[in-house]
């Protein structure tokens, strides 16, 4: 099994990085092959230079490597802080550039662009939050009980 860990925080000593380190250790001990991308350390360029419909390839070798890793991943974990109730802009740009047509989603033959299919599945999606989000809110947003391989967030960490 291949696990992709994506980290979007500029400080290597952050709580975000600490959570990613713990997850990497647990997954490694469980036999996962790990691919780790630290967007800030890699200097990932979040600026999408084309319109969405033209985003099928990139001249940026790092974007192509991230797309290849996403395609191979059986499990994707994304670690980021919430700044003003949103992820850092570098993560939004990563999603725009990497979750692209024929990498993360595609259109079945004969239906044009009206119906899409996800290449990446929402099955067994790990979900954790350092915010005090009630489980029923998470369940409503994600339409199923999230898989929590590391237990409930409140049992793992204390945020003052």
Tab-separated table of N, CA and C in Angstrom:
chain	number	residue	atom	x	y	z
A	1	UNK	N	0.851	-1.179	0.000
A	1	UNK	CA	0.000	0.000	0.000
A	1	UNK	C	0.895	1.241	0.000
A	2	UNK	N	0.495	2.227	-0.794
A	2	UNK	CA	1.249	3.477	-0.918
A	2	UNK	C	0.500	4.603	-0.224
A	3	UNK	N	1.203	5.316	0.639
A	3	UNK	CA	0.614	6.458	1.337
A	3	UNK	C	1.329	7.733	0.893
A	4	UNK	N	0.548	8.735	0.578
A	4	UNK	CA	1.067	10.045	0.202
A	4	UNK	C	0.775	11.008	1.345
A	5	UNK	N	1.826	11.617	1.899
A	5	UNK	CA	1.688	12.620	2.952
A	5	UNK	C	2.059	13.977	2.361
A	6	UNK	N	1.164	14.927	2.466
A	6	UNK	CA	1.393	16.276	1.955
A	6	UNK	C	1.335	17.228	3.145
A	7	UNK	N	2.383	18.037	3.298
A	7	UNK	CA	2.480	18.946	4.432
A	7	UNK	C	2.542	20.370	3.903
A	8	UNK	N	1.683	21.232	4.453
A	8	UNK	CA	1.628	22.625	4.008
A	8	UNK	C	1.787	23.550	5.213
A	9	UNK	N	3.011	23.643	5.706
A	9	UNK	CA	3.318	24.569	6.791
A	9	UNK	C	4.764	25.006	6.630
A	10	UNK	N	5.049	26.311	6.740
A	10	UNK	CA	6.414	26.783	6.488
A	10	UNK	C	7.432	26.427	7.571
A	11	UNK	N	6.983	26.078	8.771
A	11	UNK	CA	7.922	25.812	9.860
A	11	UNK	C	8.073	24.315	10.121
A	12	UNK	N	9.280	23.767	9.943
A	12	UNK	CA	9.510	22.341	10.219
A	12	UNK	C	9.278	21.971	11.684
A	13	UNK	N	9.293	22.945	12.595
A	13	UNK	CA	9.075	22.649	14.009
A	13	UNK	C	7.612	22.842	14.424
A	14	UNK	N	6.713	22.950	13.460
A	14	UNK	CA	5.297	23.202	13.739
A	14	UNK	C	4.578	21.958	14.231
A	15	UNK	N	3.438	22.181	14.831
A	15	UNK	CA	2.545	21.094	15.237
A	15	UNK	C	2.099	20.301	14.013
A	16	UNK	N	1.894	20.974	12.901
A	16	UNK	CA	1.510	20.318	11.649
A	16	UNK	C	2.547	19.275	11.247
A	17	UNK	N	3.821	19.653	11.278
A	17	UNK	CA	4.889	18.706	10.949
A	17	UNK	C	4.964	17.580	11.970
A	18	UNK	N	4.742	17.896	13.241
A	18	UNK	CA	4.764	16.870	14.280
A	18	UNK	C	3.679	15.824	14.034
A	19	UNK	N	2.473	16.264	13.651
A	19	UNK	CA	1.398	15.317	13.341
A	19	UNK	C	1.772	14.445	12.148
A	20	UNK	N	2.377	15.050	11.134
A	20	UNK	CA	2.785	14.284	9.951
A	20	UNK	C	3.850	13.258	10.320
A	21	UNK	N	4.765	13.631	11.201
A	21	UNK	CA	5.805	12.695	11.633
A	21	UNK	C	5.206	11.492	12.356
A	22	UNK	N	4.244	11.738	13.232
A	22	UNK	CA	3.590	10.634	13.952
A	22	UNK	C	2.851	9.737	12.966
A	23	UNK	N	2.118	10.326	12.056
A	23	UNK	CA	1.380	9.535	11.058
A	23	UNK	C	2.344	8.718	10.214
A	24	UNK	N	3.456	9.318	9.803
A	24	UNK	CA	4.438	8.604	8.986
A	24	UNK	C	4.987	7.401	9.743
A	25	UNK	N	5.257	7.573	11.028
A	25	UNK	CA	5.757	6.466	11.830
A	25	UNK	C	4.758	5.324	11.935
A	26	UNK	N	3.502	5.658	12.202
A	26	UNK	CA	2.454	4.637	12.319
A	26	UNK	C	2.268	3.914	10.989
A	27	UNK	N	2.219	4.655	9.909
A	27	UNK	CA	2.017	4.036	8.595
A	27	UNK	C	3.209	3.176	8.195
A	28	UNK	N	4.397	3.646	8.463
A	28	UNK	CA	5.598	2.884	8.143
A	28	UNK	C	5.619	1.562	8.913
A	29	UNK	N	5.303	1.638	10.211
A	29	UNK	CA	5.233	0.427	11.033
A	29	UNK	C	4.142	-0.519	10.551
A	30	UNK	N	3.129	0.005	9.891
A	30	UNK	CA	2.028	-0.808	9.379
A	30	UNK	C	2.299	-1.347	7.982
A	31	UNK	N	3.478	-1.060	7.450
A	31	UNK	CA	3.863	-1.618	6.160
A	31	UNK	C	3.595	-0.755	4.950
A	32	UNK	N	3.183	0.478	5.146
A	32	UNK	CA	2.943	1.372	4.009
A	32	UNK	C	4.260	1.860	3.422
A	33	UNK	N	4.299	2.005	2.123
A	33	UNK	CA	5.387	2.706	1.448
A	33	UNK	C	5.006	4.181	1.453
A	34	UNK	N	5.884	5.031	1.967
A	34	UNK	CA	5.550	6.442	2.152
A	34	UNK	C	6.181	7.331	1.093
A	35	UNK	N	5.393	8.278	0.615
A	35	UNK	CA	5.892	9.390	-0.179
A	35	UNK	C	5.478	10.637	0.574
A	36	UNK	N	6.449	11.499	0.836
A	36	UNK	CA	6.193	12.677	1.657
A	36	UNK	C	6.540	13.924	0.850
A	37	UNK	N	5.595	14.854	0.789
A	37	UNK	CA	5.830	16.120	0.106
A	37	UNK	C	5.603	17.267	1.086
A	38	UNK	N	6.667	18.002	1.365
A	38	UNK	CA	6.601	19.212	2.177
A	38	UNK	C	6.588	20.370	1.181
A	39	UNK	N	5.416	20.943	0.955
A	39	UNK	CA	5.246	21.923	-0.115
A	39	UNK	C	6.159	23.136	0.035
A	40	UNK	N	6.317	23.639	1.243
A	40	UNK	CA	7.190	24.805	1.441
A	40	UNK	C	8.652	24.439	1.236
A	41	UNK	N	9.090	23.326	1.812
A	41	UNK	CA	10.493	22.913	1.686
A	41	UNK	C	10.862	22.621	0.234
A	42	UNK	N	9.903	22.107	-0.535
A	42	UNK	CA	10.154	21.792	-1.942
A	42	UNK	C	10.037	23.016	-2.840
A	43	UNK	N	9.556	24.117	-2.299
A	43	UNK	CA	9.373	25.310	-3.121
A	43	UNK	C	8.278	25.130	-4.157
A	44	UNK	N	7.214	24.407	-3.792
A	44	UNK	CA	6.114	24.153	-4.728
A	44	UNK	C	5.494	25.479	-5.173
A	45	UNK	N	5.356	25.666	-6.474
A	45	UNK	CA	4.743	26.871	-7.032
A	45	UNK	C	3.235	26.652	-7.126
A	46	UNK	N	2.437	27.346	-6.304
A	46	UNK	CA	0.998	27.117	-6.298
A	46	UNK	C	0.228	27.837	-7.396
A	47	UNK	N	0.895	28.626	-8.208
A	47	UNK	CA	0.194	29.431	-9.217
A	47	UNK	C	-0.148	28.567	-10.425
A	48	UNK	N	-1.437	28.492	-10.716
A	48	UNK	CA	-1.927	27.709	-11.861
A	48	UNK	C	-1.826	28.593	-13.110
A	49	UNK	N	-0.954	28.236	-14.061
A	49	UNK	CA	-0.735	29.121	-15.212
A	49	UNK	C	-1.753	28.961	-16.347
A	50	UNK	N	-2.671	28.012	-16.227
A	50	UNK	CA	-3.649	27.796	-17.297
A	50	UNK	C	-5.056	27.785	-16.715
A	51	UNK	N	-6.039	27.794	-17.599
A	51	UNK	CA	-7.416	27.603	-17.150
A	51	UNK	C	-7.578	26.143	-16.740
A	52	UNK	N	-8.577	25.858	-15.938
A	52	UNK	CA	-8.758	24.503	-15.404
A	52	UNK	C	-8.868	23.448	-16.496
A	53	UNK	N	-9.604	23.724	-17.532
A	53	UNK	CA	-9.803	22.719	-18.581
A	53	UNK	C	-8.522	22.384	-19.336
A	54	UNK	N	-7.538	23.265	-19.296
A	54	UNK	CA	-6.254	23.004	-19.973
A	54	UNK	C	-5.216	22.405	-19.029
A	55	UNK	N	-5.592	22.195	-17.792
A	55	UNK	CA	-4.661	21.681	-16.786
A	55	UNK	C	-4.586	20.158	-16.857
A	56	UNK	N	-3.913	19.655	-17.877
A	56	UNK	CA	-3.748	18.204	-18.022
A	56	UNK	C	-2.288	17.784	-18.006
A	57	UNK	N	-1.381	18.700	-18.251
A	57	UNK	CA	0.060	18.468	-18.142
A	57	UNK	C	0.700	19.763	-17.663
A	58	UNK	N	1.953	19.642	-17.247
A	58	UNK	CA	2.656	20.829	-16.776
A	58	UNK	C	4.115	20.762	-17.198
A	59	UNK	N	4.680	21.900	-17.500
A	59	UNK	CA	6.113	21.979	-17.788
A	59	UNK	C	6.918	21.943	-16.494
A	60	UNK	N	6.254	22.067	-15.355
A	60	UNK	CA	6.897	22.043	-14.047
A	60	UNK	C	7.097	20.583	-13.623
A	61	UNK	N	8.351	20.153	-13.549
A	61	UNK	CA	8.663	18.755	-13.212
A	61	UNK	C	8.155	18.379	-11.821
A	62	UNK	N	8.150	19.326	-10.894
A	62	UNK	CA	7.665	19.027	-9.549
A	62	UNK	C	6.166	18.738	-9.558
A	63	UNK	N	5.407	19.495	-10.330
A	63	UNK	CA	3.969	19.243	-10.459
A	63	UNK	C	3.738	17.853	-11.048
A	64	UNK	N	4.490	17.504	-12.072
A	64	UNK	CA	4.343	16.175	-12.691
A	64	UNK	C	4.676	15.060	-11.703
A	65	UNK	N	5.712	15.265	-10.874
A	65	UNK	CA	6.074	14.258	-9.866
A	65	UNK	C	4.953	14.108	-8.832
A	66	UNK	N	4.363	15.230	-8.413
A	66	UNK	CA	3.263	15.174	-7.450
A	66	UNK	C	2.058	14.463	-8.055
A	67	UNK	N	1.772	14.721	-9.317
A	67	UNK	CA	0.647	14.049	-9.985
A	67	UNK	C	0.884	12.545	-10.058
A	68	UNK	N	2.101	12.145	-10.383
A	68	UNK	CA	2.429	10.716	-10.451
A	68	UNK	C	2.269	10.072	-9.075
A	69	UNK	N	2.718	10.754	-8.034
A	69	UNK	CA	2.589	10.215	-6.679
A	69	UNK	C	1.132	10.128	-6.251
A	70	UNK	N	0.326	11.114	-6.612
A	70	UNK	CA	-1.099	11.082	-6.298
A	70	UNK	C	-1.763	9.894	-6.985
A	71	UNK	N	-1.392	9.646	-8.228
A	71	UNK	CA	-1.992	8.543	-8.984
A	71	UNK	C	-1.674	7.191	-8.370
A	72	UNK	N	-0.515	7.055	-7.747
A	72	UNK	CA	-0.094	5.783	-7.150
A	72	UNK	C	-0.597	5.590	-5.729
A	73	UNK	N	-1.101	6.652	-5.111
A	73	UNK	CA	-1.444	6.600	-3.686
A	73	UNK	C	-2.720	5.806	-3.419
A	74	UNK	N	-2.630	4.926	-2.438
A	74	UNK	CA	-3.807	4.224	-1.918
A	74	UNK	C	-4.416	5.003	-0.760
A	75	UNK	N	-3.606	5.852	-0.156
A	75	UNK	CA	-4.010	6.628	1.001
A	75	UNK	C	-3.362	8.003	0.878
A	76	UNK	N	-4.147	9.050	1.085
A	76	UNK	CA	-3.636	10.419	0.988
A	76	UNK	C	-3.932	11.122	2.310
A	77	UNK	N	-2.888	11.649	2.929
A	77	UNK	CA	-3.055	12.419	4.153
A	77	UNK	C	-2.484	13.807	3.911
A	78	UNK	N	-3.261	14.824	4.243
A	78	UNK	CA	-2.842	16.210	4.036
A	78	UNK	C	-2.828	16.901	5.398
A	79	UNK	N	-1.684	17.489	5.720
A	79	UNK	CA	-1.497	18.157	7.008
A	79	UNK	C	-1.302	19.646	6.767
A	80	UNK	N	-2.122	20.449	7.417
A	80	UNK	CA	-2.018	21.900	7.250
A	80	UNK	C	-2.664	22.603	8.429
A	81	UNK	N	-2.244	23.824	8.690
A	81	UNK	CA	-2.936	24.633	9.696
A	81	UNK	C	-4.183	25.251	9.068
A	82	UNK	N	-5.042	25.745	9.899
A	82	UNK	CA	-6.181	26.532	9.423
A	82	UNK	C	-5.878	27.986	9.741
A	83	UNK	N	-5.706	28.767	8.696
A	83	UNK	CA	-5.446	30.187	8.847
A	83	UNK	C	-6.673	30.929	8.332
A	84	UNK	N	-7.315	31.689	9.196
A	84	UNK	CA	-8.546	32.384	8.836
A	84	UNK	C	-9.569	31.389	8.294
A	85	UNK	N	-9.651	30.241	8.949
A	85	UNK	CA	-10.599	29.164	8.620
A	85	UNK	C	-10.356	28.551	7.247
A	86	UNK	N	-9.134	28.660	6.738
A	86	UNK	CA	-8.785	28.094	5.438
A	86	UNK	C	-7.382	27.503	5.499
A	87	UNK	N	-7.072	26.604	4.578
A	87	UNK	CA	-5.689	26.119	4.499
A	87	UNK	C	-4.800	27.201	3.895
A	88	UNK	N	-3.485	27.084	4.062
A	88	UNK	CA	-2.584	28.040	3.414
A	88	UNK	C	-2.776	28.043	1.895
A	89	UNK	N	-2.521	29.160	1.275
A	89	UNK	CA	-2.716	29.301	-0.173
A	89	UNK	C	-1.888	28.291	-0.964
A	90	UNK	N	-0.727	27.903	-0.450
A	90	UNK	CA	0.113	26.939	-1.164
A	90	UNK	C	-0.620	25.607	-1.326
A	91	UNK	N	-1.438	25.241	-0.341
A	91	UNK	CA	-2.192	23.978	-0.446
A	91	UNK	C	-3.326	24.110	-1.458
A	92	UNK	N	-4.004	25.230	-1.467
A	92	UNK	CA	-5.060	25.453	-2.472
A	92	UNK	C	-4.472	25.372	-3.868
A	93	UNK	N	-3.300	25.993	-4.065
A	93	UNK	CA	-2.639	25.927	-5.366
A	93	UNK	C	-2.193	24.521	-5.714
A	94	UNK	N	-1.743	23.755	-4.704
A	94	UNK	CA	-1.352	22.354	-4.939
A	94	UNK	C	-2.556	21.559	-5.433
A	95	UNK	N	-3.697	21.744	-4.775
A	95	UNK	CA	-4.916	21.041	-5.198
A	95	UNK	C	-5.296	21.456	-6.619
A	96	UNK	N	-5.252	22.748	-6.916
A	96	UNK	CA	-5.589	23.225	-8.262
A	96	UNK	C	-4.689	22.597	-9.326
A	97	UNK	N	-3.406	22.459	-9.029
A	97	UNK	CA	-2.449	21.990	-10.034
A	97	UNK	C	-2.333	20.472	-10.097
A	98	UNK	N	-2.558	19.781	-8.977
A	98	UNK	CA	-2.316	18.341	-8.915
A	98	UNK	C	-3.601	17.527	-9.045
A	99	UNK	N	-4.695	17.991	-8.478
A	99	UNK	CA	-5.977	17.284	-8.610
A	99	UNK	C	-6.594	17.694	-9.945
A	100	UNK	N	-5.995	17.230	-11.000
A	100	UNK	CA	-6.365	17.681	-12.338
A	100	UNK	C	-7.030	16.556	-13.131
A	101	UNK	N	-7.561	16.941	-14.286
A	101	UNK	CA	-8.220	16.010	-15.191
A	101	UNK	C	-7.288	14.847	-15.521
A	102	UNK	N	-7.814	13.659	-15.430
A	102	UNK	CA	-7.126	12.391	-15.709
A	102	UNK	C	-6.064	12.035	-14.676
A	103	UNK	N	-5.937	12.828	-13.636
A	103	UNK	CA	-5.101	12.458	-12.501
A	103	UNK	C	-6.007	12.189	-11.307
A	104	UNK	N	-6.853	13.140	-10.958
A	104	UNK	CA	-7.769	12.981	-9.832
A	104	UNK	C	-9.201	12.713	-10.287
A	105	UNK	N	-9.542	13.135	-11.466
A	105	UNK	CA	-10.897	12.903	-11.972
A	105	UNK	C	-10.843	12.763	-13.485
A	106	UNK	N	-11.931	12.236	-14.044
A	106	UNK	CA	-12.019	12.086	-15.489
A	106	UNK	C	-13.474	12.056	-15.916
A	107	UNK	N	-13.687	12.035	-17.206
A	107	UNK	CA	-15.042	11.979	-17.749
A	107	UNK	C	-15.213	10.667	-18.485
A	108	UNK	N	-16.260	9.899	-18.145
A	108	UNK	CA	-16.499	8.641	-18.865
A	108	UNK	C	-16.734	8.900	-20.348
A	109	UNK	N	-16.345	7.953	-21.159
A	109	UNK	CA	-16.542	8.079	-22.606
A	109	UNK	C	-18.007	8.330	-22.939
A	110	UNK	N	-18.239	9.267	-23.838
A	110	UNK	CA	-19.575	9.508	-24.356
A	110	UNK	C	-20.439	10.456	-23.556
A	111	UNK	N	-19.951	10.999	-22.436
A	111	UNK	CA	-20.811	11.895	-21.658
A	111	UNK	C	-20.308	13.330	-21.648
A	112	UNK	N	-19.216	13.606	-22.335
A	112	UNK	CA	-18.692	14.968	-22.360
A	112	UNK	C	-18.256	15.400	-20.982
A	113	UNK	N	-18.506	16.648	-20.660
A	113	UNK	CA	-18.066	17.173	-19.365
A	113	UNK	C	-19.218	17.328	-18.381
A	114	UNK	N	-20.353	16.690	-18.663
A	114	UNK	CA	-21.496	16.842	-17.766
A	114	UNK	C	-21.409	15.941	-16.547
A	115	UNK	N	-20.783	14.780	-16.683
A	115	UNK	CA	-20.704	13.810	-15.592
A	115	UNK	C	-19.246	13.442	-15.384
A	116	UNK	N	-18.748	13.654	-14.190
A	116	UNK	CA	-17.355	13.297	-13.930
A	116	UNK	C	-17.297	12.077	-13.024
A	117	UNK	N	-16.183	11.389	-13.057
A	117	UNK	CA	-15.933	10.283	-12.134
A	117	UNK	C	-14.624	10.600	-11.434
A	118	UNK	N	-14.563	10.271	-10.169
A	118	UNK	CA	-13.337	10.508	-9.408
A	118	UNK	C	-12.384	9.363	-9.621
A	119	UNK	N	-11.166	9.684	-9.960
A	119	UNK	CA	-10.116	8.686	-10.040
A	119	UNK	C	-9.680	8.354	-8.620
A	120	UNK	N	-9.627	9.381	-7.756
A	120	UNK	CA	-9.318	9.191	-6.344
A	120	UNK	C	-10.628	8.911	-5.603
A	121	UNK	N	-10.660	7.892	-4.798
A	121	UNK	CA	-11.874	7.500	-4.101
A	121	UNK	C	-11.998	8.184	-2.745
A	122	UNK	N	-13.230	8.409	-2.308
A	122	UNK	CA	-13.461	8.937	-0.959
A	122	UNK	C	-13.601	7.806	0.047
A	123	UNK	N	-13.491	6.567	-0.370
A	123	UNK	CA	-13.598	5.445	0.548
A	123	UNK	C	-12.484	5.514	1.569
A	124	UNK	N	-12.809	5.266	2.815
A	124	UNK	CA	-11.818	5.223	3.894
A	124	UNK	C	-10.922	6.455	3.929
A	125	UNK	N	-11.515	7.616	3.824
A	125	UNK	CA	-10.761	8.860	3.855
A	125	UNK	C	-10.452	9.241	5.298
A	126	UNK	N	-9.156	9.313	5.659
A	126	UNK	CA	-8.838	9.741	7.025
A	126	UNK	C	-9.239	11.195	7.208
A	127	UNK	N	-9.798	11.493	8.337
A	127	UNK	CA	-10.210	12.856	8.618
A	127	UNK	C	-9.851	13.161	10.057
A	128	UNK	N	-9.102	14.194	10.234
A	128	UNK	CA	-8.752	14.621	11.573
A	128	UNK	C	-8.728	16.135	11.566
A	129	UNK	N	-8.995	16.698	12.712
A	129	UNK	CA	-9.033	18.140	12.800
A	129	UNK	C	-8.513	18.567	14.157
A	130	UNK	N	-7.743	19.629	14.185
A	130	UNK	CA	-7.303	20.182	15.464
A	130	UNK	C	-8.299	21.214	15.970
A	131	UNK	N	-9.306	21.482	15.173
A	131	UNK	CA	-10.375	22.371	15.631
A	131	UNK	C	-11.339	21.556	16.460
A	132	UNK	N	-12.174	22.204	17.190
A	132	UNK	CA	-13.130	21.488	18.022
A	132	UNK	C	-14.433	21.298	17.251
A	133	UNK	N	-14.329	20.623	16.127
A	133	UNK	CA	-15.488	20.344	15.298
A	133	UNK	C	-16.212	19.128	15.855
A	134	UNK	N	-17.501	19.240	16.055
A	134	UNK	CA	-18.264	18.114	16.577
A	134	UNK	C	-18.325	17.007	15.527
A	135	UNK	N	-18.214	15.734	15.945
A	135	UNK	CA	-18.257	14.614	14.989
A	135	UNK	C	-19.494	14.637	14.098
A	136	UNK	N	-20.660	15.032	14.626
A	136	UNK	CA	-21.860	15.039	13.791
A	136	UNK	C	-21.738	16.054	12.660
A	137	UNK	N	-20.987	17.155	12.871
A	137	UNK	CA	-20.761	18.121	11.789
A	137	UNK	C	-19.863	17.517	10.719
A	138	UNK	N	-18.803	16.826	11.146
A	138	UNK	CA	-17.923	16.174	10.182
A	138	UNK	C	-18.683	15.110	9.403
A	139	UNK	N	-19.498	14.327	10.104
A	139	UNK	CA	-20.262	13.273	9.432
A	139	UNK	C	-21.224	13.856	8.405
A	140	UNK	N	-21.846	14.986	8.743
A	140	UNK	CA	-22.778	15.625	7.813
A	140	UNK	C	-22.025	16.143	6.582
A	141	UNK	N	-20.857	16.746	6.800
A	141	UNK	CA	-20.086	17.284	5.686
A	141	UNK	C	-19.558	16.204	4.761
A	142	UNK	N	-19.156	15.076	5.333
A	142	UNK	CA	-18.514	14.039	4.531
A	142	UNK	C	-19.427	12.862	4.257
A	143	UNK	N	-20.664	12.924	4.674
A	143	UNK	CA	-21.742	11.975	4.381
A	143	UNK	C	-21.475	10.551	4.834
A	144	UNK	N	-20.489	10.349	5.666
A	144	UNK	CA	-20.228	9.030	6.233
A	144	UNK	C	-19.311	9.220	7.426
A	145	UNK	N	-19.284	8.238	8.283
A	145	UNK	CA	-18.380	8.328	9.414
A	145	UNK	C	-16.964	8.198	8.915
A	146	UNK	N	-16.117	9.189	9.181
A	146	UNK	CA	-14.739	9.128	8.699
A	146	UNK	C	-13.956	8.007	9.366
A	147	UNK	N	-13.021	7.461	8.632
A	147	UNK	CA	-12.111	6.458	9.155
A	147	UNK	C	-11.045	7.187	9.945
A	148	UNK	N	-10.822	6.807	11.156
A	148	UNK	CA	-9.854	7.481	12.020
A	148	UNK	C	-8.800	6.478	12.476
A	149	UNK	N	-7.761	6.282	11.660
A	149	UNK	CA	-6.761	5.282	12.009
A	149	UNK	C	-5.967	5.627	13.260
A	150	UNK	N	-5.993	6.888	13.683
A	150	UNK	CA	-5.213	7.307	14.843
A	150	UNK	C	-6.110	7.646	16.021
A	151	UNK	N	-7.382	7.275	15.967
A	151	UNK	CA	-8.306	7.577	17.051
A	151	UNK	C	-8.975	8.922	16.855
A	152	UNK	N	-9.766	9.308	17.829
A	152	UNK	CA	-10.444	10.593	17.769
A	152	UNK	C	-9.424	11.717	17.969
A	153	UNK	N	-9.558	12.833	17.247
A	153	UNK	CA	-8.599	13.929	17.405
A	153	UNK	C	-8.428	14.377	18.850
A	154	UNK	N	-9.512	14.454	19.603
A	154	UNK	CA	-9.418	14.930	20.982
A	154	UNK	C	-8.576	13.996	21.844
A	155	UNK	N	-8.506	12.725	21.488
A	155	UNK	CA	-7.716	11.792	22.286
A	155	UNK	C	-6.235	11.838	21.908
A	156	UNK	N	-5.898	12.493	20.823
A	156	UNK	CA	-4.525	12.517	20.345
A	156	UNK	C	-3.773	13.774	20.732
A	157	UNK	N	-4.475	14.858	20.926
A	157	UNK	CA	-3.771	16.114	21.074
A	157	UNK	C	-4.509	17.047	21.998
A	158	UNK	N	-3.779	17.983	22.465
A	158	UNK	CA	-4.359	19.023	23.303
A	158	UNK	C	-3.941	20.360	22.726
A	159	UNK	N	-4.887	21.150	22.335
A	159	UNK	CA	-4.607	22.456	21.767
A	159	UNK	C	-5.133	23.519	22.718
A	160	UNK	N	-4.243	24.358	23.171
A	160	UNK	CA	-4.663	25.405	24.117
A	160	UNK	C	-5.049	26.658	23.367
